[in-house]
CSV table of C-alpha atoms in Angstrom, one decimal:
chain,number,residue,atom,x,y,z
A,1,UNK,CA,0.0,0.0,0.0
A,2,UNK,CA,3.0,2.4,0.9
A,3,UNK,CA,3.9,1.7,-3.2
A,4,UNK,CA,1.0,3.0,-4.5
A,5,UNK,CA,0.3,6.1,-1.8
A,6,UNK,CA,4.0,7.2,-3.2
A,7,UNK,CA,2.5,6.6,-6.7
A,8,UNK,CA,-0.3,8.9,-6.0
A,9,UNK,CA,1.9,11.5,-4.5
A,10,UNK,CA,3.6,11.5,-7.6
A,11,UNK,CA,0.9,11.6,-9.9
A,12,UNK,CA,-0.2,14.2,-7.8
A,13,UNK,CA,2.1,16.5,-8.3
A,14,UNK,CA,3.0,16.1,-11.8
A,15,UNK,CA,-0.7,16.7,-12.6
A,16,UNK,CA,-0.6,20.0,-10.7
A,17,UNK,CA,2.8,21.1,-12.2
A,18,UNK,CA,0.5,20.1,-15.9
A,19,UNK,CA,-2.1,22.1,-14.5
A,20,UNK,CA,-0.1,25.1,-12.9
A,21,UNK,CA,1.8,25.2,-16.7
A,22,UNK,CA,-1.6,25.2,-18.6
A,23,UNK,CA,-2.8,28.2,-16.5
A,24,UNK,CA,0.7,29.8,-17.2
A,25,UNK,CA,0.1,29.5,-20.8
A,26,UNK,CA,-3.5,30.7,-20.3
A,27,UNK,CA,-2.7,33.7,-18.7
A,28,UNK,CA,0.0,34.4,-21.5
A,29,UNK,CA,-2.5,33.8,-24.2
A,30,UNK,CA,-4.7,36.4,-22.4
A,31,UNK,CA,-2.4,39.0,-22.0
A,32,UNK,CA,-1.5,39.2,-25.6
A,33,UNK,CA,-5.2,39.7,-26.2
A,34,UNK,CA,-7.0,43.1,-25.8
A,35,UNK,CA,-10.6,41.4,-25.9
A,36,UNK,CA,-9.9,39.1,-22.9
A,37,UNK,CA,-7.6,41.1,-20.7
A,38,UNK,CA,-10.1,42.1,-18.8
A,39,UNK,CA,-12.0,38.8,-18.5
A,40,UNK,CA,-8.8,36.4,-17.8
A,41,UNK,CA,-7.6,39.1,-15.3
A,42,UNK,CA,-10.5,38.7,-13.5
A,43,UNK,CA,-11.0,35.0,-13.9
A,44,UNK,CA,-7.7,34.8,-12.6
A,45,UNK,CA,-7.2,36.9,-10.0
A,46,UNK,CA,-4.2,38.6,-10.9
A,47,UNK,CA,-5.4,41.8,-10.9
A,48,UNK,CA,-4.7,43.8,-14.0
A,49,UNK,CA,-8.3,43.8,-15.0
């Protein structure tokens, strides 16, 4: 059982680094766009809305 719990922690993690990148990306995307700057800003909290 420990196997598999270290598995997991893994897994874990590597899918929040995937997820943490994607929203990176996102963000970038957004900033380059006039339209959505003020919608992604808000949607994500960063403030430049």
């Amino acid at each position: 059982m420990r196997g598999f719990r270290m598995d997991l922690e893994t897994t874990t993690r590597k899918f929040g680094d995937l997820v943490e990148r994607a929203a990176n990306v996102l963000r970038a995307l957004a900033a380059q766009s006039p339209l959505q700057r003020g919608g992604a800003g808000a949607l994500f909290g960063d403030g430049k809305a």
